[in-house]
Amino acid sequence: MSGSEPLLRVEGLEKYYESESDFIDRLLGRQQNVKAVDGVSFEINEGETLGLVGESGCGKSSIGRSILRLREPTAGSVYFKGQDITTLSDSELRDLRKEMQIIFQNPQSSLNPRLTVNDIIGEALDIHGIESGVSRDARIKELLDRVGLNASHANRYPHEFSGGQLQRIGIARALAVDPDFIVCDEPVSALDVSVQAQILNLLEDLQDELGIAYLFIAHDLSVVEHIADEIAVMYLGKIAEIGSPEELFAPPQHPYTEALLSAIPEPDPLWEGDRILLEGSVPSPIDPPSGCKFHTRCPRVIPPADYDFEQSEWRAVMSLRHRTREADIAVETFDAGEAALMESLRDELDLPPTLSDPEAEEVVQEALRLVADEEFARAASLLEETFETPCSTDEPVLRETDAGRVACHLFDPAYESGPTRGTPTDDGSAAGSATSDD
Amino acid sequence: MAMLEVEDLNVRFYTEDGVVKATNDLSYRVEAGERFGVVGESGAGKSVTSLALMRLIDEPGVIESGEIRFKGRNLLEMDEKEMRELRGNEIAMIFQDAETALNPSYTVGEQISEAIRYHLGLDEAAARERAIETLESVGIPSAAQRYSDYPHEFSGGMQQRVVIAIALSCDPDLIIADEPTTALDVTIEAQILELLEEIATEFDTAIQLITHDLGVVAEFCDRVMVMYAGHPVEMAPVEDVYYDPQHPYTVGLMSSIPRIGDDRDRLQTIPGRMPDLIEMPPGCNFHPRCPYAEESCTRVEPPLVDVETGEPADPINSDAQAAACLAHTGELSGELDYEVTVRGEDDPAVPGDAPSSAGVSDR
Amino acid sequence: MSSETSQRTTERGRIRVSGFDVERVESRDPLSSWEPDLQSEAGRGRLEYAWQRFKRNRLALFGAATIVFMVLLAVFSRPISLPNGFPVLAGQTVQPFSLAPADPANQDVLTGYREPTLENLFSGTATGLYLFGADWAGRDILSRVMYGGRWSLSIGFIAVAMALLVGIPLGSIAGYYGGKVDEIIMRLVDLLYAFPFIVLAIAVIAVLGRGYWEMILALVVVGWLPYARIIRGEILSVKENEYVTAAKALGSRDRSIITRHILPNAMAPVIVQATLSIGTTVLVAAALGFIGLGLSPASAEWGVMLNVEQDAIARGRWWAGLFPGLAIFVFVMAINLVGDGVRDAFDPQGDQSDTDTGGLR
Ligand SMILES: Nc1ncnc2c1ncn2[C@@H]1O[C@H](COP(=O)(O)OP(=O)(O)OP(=O)(O)O)[C@@H](O)[C@H]1O
Ligand code: SF4
Ligand code: SF4
Ligand SMILES: [Mg+2]
């Protein structure tokens, strides 16, 4: 990394959507926000690739589009070559379009079916008055050639091409203005394995030849690992961990990265990694969990210091806590009789018959009784007050570790239970250099 | 006799643009309790194969010839009523898109118990009970409560669980899963695969898993069929396919996937794309993309042969690795000189197999 | 043949393929003459594709031929001269043909009604052949029906065209920009929709008075609503397409995005609707004529002809009403055939309708 200004610097980017609501709700101000991107910061250097991974709905595309101001960011700044583009006027923005481009996931819907390839690629040239007449045609031929298409196809319509070819046309369109930076929004997700590899190779060749920087968005960690110089793992609108592929994978530090990595099926029949199966699915971004957004599913959620939990027990208690808060236990469907009810409740919640810590056991029993009476709120507050964990109260920030930056209390010396695995921060000073979220 | 035997299946679609040869002389078998994988890129004819098993091929498609024997009975000779009894009851299907597989205007519980009532003839209360059990067995929390929820109230992963529950509800002997996890996130995919795995062991159900993801196949399947342009090009136990692939297309697929932990700069991938199934290249359909192709490949259509003996393969009765490439019939003068190495193993090629290059020279 | 003794492992990325030399494919000459075809025949755009399909639809072609025939009859029924004040060719005759057997205004009040007859076919009289008979004023009905097409048909075509000119821009603006503009335009549409079609048209004529252009205006006031609604809905889904985002990312201006990328892809349902509603418009115009709110009673507009002859029909002079009515029927029928053909041509079995709304589950 050169010490100078990176090509692109994103600081505290936020993008909120208004959740779907009707006219009356809007009148009454009952509007809820979907926090699609919730304070994200990163940098991309010239000619490098930042990979952005995460599950669907975690805000990857929203970041890509906000950076290009195809959607207006709600807050935060985006510096491109040192200039904050969130403040640019429309005409300044139009000039910037020559330097920042985007390619899309769906090759079919990203090309206008009524225009020929010639028109599609030519549009970019026309808008910015880059070439005209004979040299325009020559440029289009050159671009088609560069992305591995036959120049004689210029007069054809998109529906005559296969997915991989369409994706190449999309790339040619982005290249037409000679950009320095391209947002690749899942460019290979819709493609077949062999074609996916062709496109990945093409993107890498273009980077080598033209020095283009990419923000490469994908949900497939192995693709990102292949192409990226640095990887950011996102969960619910926030970056959980960011670092080079080596830092990220050897071994992964953030519990979410760990789970994500372990879930990837390895094309090797004799591979037998430990699967970390996460419970449930990603919570709704309308009302995300407090503290660390991952705490409702995190297998390594930090147990309270005053009690002596086994990790799996503690996970079960956390799930109980979460479900009481959501009032998501159907008590009436269990067998009657208190003892039987308790048993089946514990069974359903994966709680062992007794917890190893007798004090904790008492609290949990009390909570279960409340649940049996459908006093969910009281059960929730009992659990929350007795079992305190930083994971549900404090929001972790990205901190420098010796292998990338991680947003997890396990890697924060301020929480004494400290990391249970991996290395702790070497000294506290690193905390200051971590980019903080707003 | 295997539970499912498909022999020389040919499916054609008579479209305006020409005849689509969706499957060509396809033969394979699935044993009871076995997990059989079908891999290939889009357009290889994977889904058509599975629809043919259910006799669900629609206009303008026809099953032109062949036999599909399920427990010894030829499905192609059954009448529609017998077929209906079979579908869902003994053979069930899981689709890629759970959202469209469920009817949005009925609760998930009703959809499951309807299937149960239809196939098992239970009364309403018993069907309901069984439906709730099934929902529980696919890992839906508070199943009794969620019985009366509508599909849109479920997340994608949960919807796929419901679809699996419907498939399971009548205790089928064979489940055909057509890309069941493709639309899901990896963490959810892991959950669903685990669930399918549990089901396969617990109920001893055979699963024919269709996918394009080599990772999923490696993890899940016992035996694999690789398809290209409507033809089976390689068929073998899963280890053989991964450690000792014998068809250039399989090799190309293997080398085009990015793998975590390998530090290749470029992916060696197959150039070009699959031909459309109307006008296919002559001889070996793969020859325009095959690095080993020779003049003979454009003339001779390679049969599926046993790679050890070079004799025509018998996929219905034998487990031996079979591939459809002229290198194995002795008609190729060159060699398939790729090499598959497995890091951390002394013998780079297949354990116990001689040449490290998978080359098969003239016999 | 694989040995199960192979150690299970937790290490990733162990398998490595080498020597799969794809350069060979790229560098060698093609082995056979087989070419990887593009997905379909050369250079056929979607519009052309739709036309191909339309051409194969016999009923629709028959409808189209009927319409062309009726239009030709109307145009060539009497000579057309430009008015004296016209900027070019003032006062000259631009269409000299006269297919109608007689001047539709030629009266023979003394004789009055005449039954349809073939006997004049060869002799001919000054006031017409009376193939379709004559009306109360002794005017040749055949000539009047031919000539009346000028009013009836032109009202249909012009009113629909003008309604499109109003509906498409308004609907496009509402759909593309959304927000307040959308709210205002669509509430106006809702408001106008709250009145029955014909009542609104009658109200407009009541205010403006009778006449050709007044009638068209009345039809446009009610006619633009469906187009605005359809095009707005269509634009809402088309603008989610990534090619629209791509155009924005390239720096296209809004106007060019709408006209170049969105409208052409949103037009198909509007075209279908417009074709079908030419028929309804002609019907409404006729209905207005029939209830006496149409053109002047002397005009040969089909609806007016029916109105004037109301009593005659009741008294057994069936021909006076049959032929104008039949003209309306045939025309509307033909338009509907064409409309259905157009719809089928644009929609080969649910062609493409996948739209990513990005909405929440
Ligand atoms: N236009 C919109 N209006 C309202 N909510 C939206 C809109 N676009 C996206 N969202 C919501 O924002 C969140 C993040 O969306 P985004 O498209 O960025 O996710 P993603 O990571 O790209 O997902 P995928 O992998 O499915 O494409 C989701 O909850 C989504 O439903
Ligand atoms: S902060 Fe707590 S809940 Fe969040 S990832 Fe770290 S351990 Fe898990
Ligand atoms: S037969 Fe020829 S073209 Fe086909 S796979 Fe074998 S070597 Fe390649
Ligand atoms: Mg996305």
PDB file of C-alpha atoms in Angstrom, chain B residues 153-260:
ATOM      1  CA  GLU B 153     -44.378 -15.734   6.139  1.00  0.00           C
ATOM      2  CA  PHE B 154     -41.389 -18.058   5.834  1.00  0.00           C
ATOM      3  CA  SER B 155     -37.846 -17.144   4.825  1.00  0.00           C
ATOM      4  CA  GLY B 156     -36.312 -18.776   1.749  1.00  0.00           C
ATOM      5  CA  GLY B 157     -34.537 -21.465   3.747  1.00  0.00           C
ATOM      6  CA  MET B 158     -37.683 -22.228   5.742  1.00  0.00           C
ATOM      7  CA  GLN B 159     -39.734 -22.443   2.543  1.00  0.00           C
ATOM      8  CA  GLN B 160     -37.277 -24.985   1.205  1.00  0.00           C
ATOM      9  CA  ARG B 161     -37.724 -26.943   4.428  1.00  0.00           C
ATOM     10  CA  VAL B 162     -41.460 -26.906   3.890  1.00  0.00           C
ATOM     11  CA  VAL B 163     -41.006 -28.202   0.364  1.00  0.00           C
ATOM     12  CA  ILE B 164     -38.829 -30.956   1.737  1.00  0.00           C
ATOM     13  CA  ALA B 165     -41.473 -31.692   4.346  1.00  0.00           C
ATOM     14  CA  ILE B 166     -44.071 -32.091   1.603  1.00  0.00           C
ATOM     15  CA  ALA B 167     -41.728 -34.404  -0.254  1.00  0.00           C
ATOM     16  CA  LEU B 168     -41.166 -36.398   2.930  1.00  0.00           C
ATOM     17  CA  SER B 169     -44.722 -36.492   4.102  1.00  0.00           C
ATOM     18  CA  CYS B 170     -45.541 -39.758   2.398  1.00  0.00           C
ATOM     19  CA  ASP B 171     -42.268 -41.440   3.088  1.00  0.00           C
ATOM     20  CA  PRO B 172     -41.053 -41.787  -0.497  1.00  0.00           C
ATOM     21  CA  ASP B 173     -38.366 -44.215  -1.535  1.00  0.00           C
ATOM     22  CA  LEU B 174     -36.759 -41.805  -3.938  1.00  0.00           C
ATOM     23  CA  ILE B 175     -36.430 -38.051  -3.703  1.00  0.00           C
ATOM     24  CA  ILE B 176     -35.404 -36.139  -6.773  1.00  0.00           C
ATOM     25  CA  ALA B 177     -33.862 -32.887  -5.638  1.00  0.00           C
ATOM     26  CA  ASP B 178     -33.358 -30.443  -8.504  1.00  0.00           C
ATOM     27  CA  GLU B 179     -30.852 -27.823  -7.373  1.00  0.00           C
ATOM     28  CA  PRO B 180     -32.445 -27.646  -3.928  1.00  0.00           C
ATOM     29  CA  THR B 181     -29.896 -25.228  -2.509  1.00  0.00           C
ATOM     30  CA  THR B 182     -28.923 -23.117  -5.480  1.00  0.00           C
ATOM     31  CA  ALA B 183     -31.152 -20.215  -4.495  1.00  0.00           C
ATOM     32  CA  LEU B 184     -29.994 -20.226  -0.882  1.00  0.00           C
ATOM     33  CA  ASP B 185     -27.168 -18.624   1.027  1.00  0.00           C
ATOM     34  CA  VAL B 186     -24.266 -20.872   1.999  1.00  0.00           C
ATOM     35  CA  THR B 187     -25.148 -20.961   5.656  1.00  0.00           C
ATOM     36  CA  ILE B 188     -28.704 -21.962   4.790  1.00  0.00           C
ATOM     37  CA  GLU B 189     -27.437 -24.361   2.143  1.00  0.00           C
ATOM     38  CA  ALA B 190     -25.398 -26.080   4.826  1.00  0.00           C
ATOM     39  CA  GLN B 191     -28.516 -26.457   6.952  1.00  0.00           C
ATOM     40  CA  ILE B 192     -30.550 -27.911   4.087  1.00  0.00           C
ATOM     41  CA  LEU B 193     -27.821 -30.328   3.010  1.00  0.00           C
ATOM     42  CA  GLU B 194     -27.488 -31.503   6.581  1.00  0.00           C
ATOM     43  CA  LEU B 195     -31.221 -32.020   6.698  1.00  0.00           C
ATOM     44  CA  LEU B 196     -31.234 -34.025   3.457  1.00  0.00           C
ATOM     45  CA  GLU B 197     -28.385 -36.070   4.775  1.00  0.00           C
ATOM     46  CA  GLU B 198     -30.272 -36.842   7.982  1.00  0.00           C
ATOM     47  CA  ILE B 199     -33.347 -37.819   6.012  1.00  0.00           C
ATOM     48  CA  ALA B 200     -31.386 -40.072   3.713  1.00  0.00           C
ATOM     49  CA  THR B 201     -29.901 -41.965   6.627  1.00  0.00           C
ATOM     50  CA  GLU B 202     -32.933 -41.964   8.878  1.00  0.00           C
ATOM     51  CA  PHE B 203     -35.563 -43.047   6.380  1.00  0.00           C
ATOM     52  CA  ASP B 204     -33.186 -44.828   4.056  1.00  0.00           C
ATOM     53  CA  THR B 205     -34.475 -42.743   1.197  1.00  0.00           C
ATOM     54  CA  ALA B 206     -32.575 -42.659  -2.056  1.00  0.00           C
ATOM     55  CA  ILE B 207     -31.815 -39.170  -3.302  1.00  0.00           C
ATOM     56  CA  GLN B 208     -31.042 -38.136  -6.831  1.00  0.00           C
ATOM     57  CA  LEU B 209     -29.399 -34.764  -6.390  1.00  0.00           C
ATOM     58  CA  ILE B 210     -29.121 -32.503  -9.383  1.00  0.00           C
ATOM     59  CA  THR B 211     -26.689 -29.646  -9.116  1.00  0.00           C
ATOM     60  CA  HIS B 212     -24.028 -27.688 -10.899  1.00  0.00           C
ATOM     61  CA  ASP B 213     -22.007 -27.268  -7.717  1.00  0.00           C
ATOM     62  CA  LEU B 214     -19.106 -29.688  -7.511  1.00  0.00           C
ATOM     63  CA  GLY B 215     -18.743 -28.903  -3.827  1.00  0.00           C
ATOM     64  CA  VAL B 216     -22.248 -30.061  -3.033  1.00  0.00           C
ATOM     65  CA  VAL B 217     -21.740 -33.270  -4.997  1.00  0.00           C
ATOM     66  CA  ALA B 218     -18.472 -34.069  -3.258  1.00  0.00           C
ATOM     67  CA  GLU B 219     -20.101 -33.590   0.070  1.00  0.00           C
ATOM     68  CA  PHE B 220     -23.338 -35.365  -0.531  1.00  0.00           C
ATOM     69  CA  CYS B 221     -23.194 -38.049  -3.184  1.00  0.00           C
ATOM     70  CA  ASP B 222     -22.026 -41.637  -3.418  1.00  0.00           C
ATOM     71  CA  ARG B 223     -22.024 -41.890  -7.160  1.00  0.00           C
ATOM     72  CA  VAL B 224     -21.983 -39.230  -9.841  1.00  0.00           C
ATOM     73  CA  MET B 225     -23.051 -38.838 -13.424  1.00  0.00           C
ATOM     74  CA  VAL B 226     -21.538 -35.927 -15.340  1.00  0.00           C
ATOM     75  CA  MET B 227     -23.696 -34.712 -18.207  1.00  0.00           C
ATOM     76  CA  TYR B 228     -22.763 -32.670 -21.233  1.00  0.00           C
ATOM     77  CA  ALA B 229     -25.155 -31.668 -23.992  1.00  0.00           C
ATOM     78  CA  GLY B 230     -27.709 -34.306 -23.086  1.00  0.00           C
ATOM     79  CA  HIS B 231     -25.150 -37.115 -22.910  1.00  0.00           C
ATOM     80  CA  PRO B 232     -23.707 -38.812 -19.874  1.00  0.00           C
ATOM     81  CA  VAL B 233     -19.970 -38.283 -20.332  1.00  0.00           C
ATOM     82  CA  GLU B 234     -18.699 -39.812 -17.129  1.00  0.00           C
ATOM     83  CA  MET B 235     -20.171 -41.999 -14.452  1.00  0.00           C
ATOM     84  CA  ALA B 236     -18.319 -43.211 -11.409  1.00  0.00           C
ATOM     85  CA  PRO B 237     -18.160 -43.361  -7.631  1.00  0.00           C
ATOM     86  CA  VAL B 238     -17.599 -39.881  -6.304  1.00  0.00           C
ATOM     87  CA  GLU B 239     -13.941 -40.334  -5.294  1.00  0.00           C
ATOM     88  CA  ASP B 240     -12.986 -41.471  -8.770  1.00  0.00           C
ATOM     89  CA  VAL B 241     -14.596 -38.480 -10.382  1.00  0.00           C
ATOM     90  CA  TYR B 242     -12.695 -36.068  -8.166  1.00  0.00           C
ATOM     91  CA  TYR B 243      -9.321 -37.755  -7.851  1.00  0.00           C
ATOM     92  CA  ASP B 244      -9.156 -39.509 -11.182  1.00  0.00           C
ATOM     93  CA  PRO B 245     -11.502 -37.907 -13.683  1.00  0.00           C
ATOM     94  CA  GLN B 246     -11.450 -39.686 -17.019  1.00  0.00           C
ATOM     95  CA  HIS B 247     -13.309 -37.334 -19.304  1.00  0.00           C
ATOM     96  CA  PRO B 248     -11.807 -34.031 -20.450  1.00  0.00           C
ATOM     97  CA  TYR B 249     -15.046 -32.203 -19.658  1.00  0.00           C
ATOM     98  CA  THR B 250     -15.002 -33.396 -16.052  1.00  0.00           C
ATOM     99  CA  VAL B 251     -11.400 -32.329 -15.813  1.00  0.00           C
ATOM    100  CA  GLY B 252     -12.258 -28.931 -17.238  1.00  0.00           C
ATOM    101  CA  LEU B 253     -15.017 -28.476 -14.690  1.00  0.00           C
ATOM    102  CA  MET B 254     -12.657 -29.420 -11.891  1.00  0.00           C
ATOM    103  CA  SER B 255     -10.059 -26.962 -12.977  1.00  0.00           C
ATOM    104  CA  SER B 256     -12.471 -24.091 -13.509  1.00  0.00           C
ATOM    105  CA  ILE B 257     -13.756 -23.875  -9.964  1.00  0.00           C
ATOM    106  CA  PRO B 258     -11.959 -21.500  -7.677  1.00  0.00           C
ATOM    107  CA  ARG B 259     -11.064 -23.334  -4.496  1.00  0.00           C
ATOM    108  CA  ILE B 260     -10.292 -21.745  -1.194  1.00  0.00           C
TER     109      ILE B 260
END
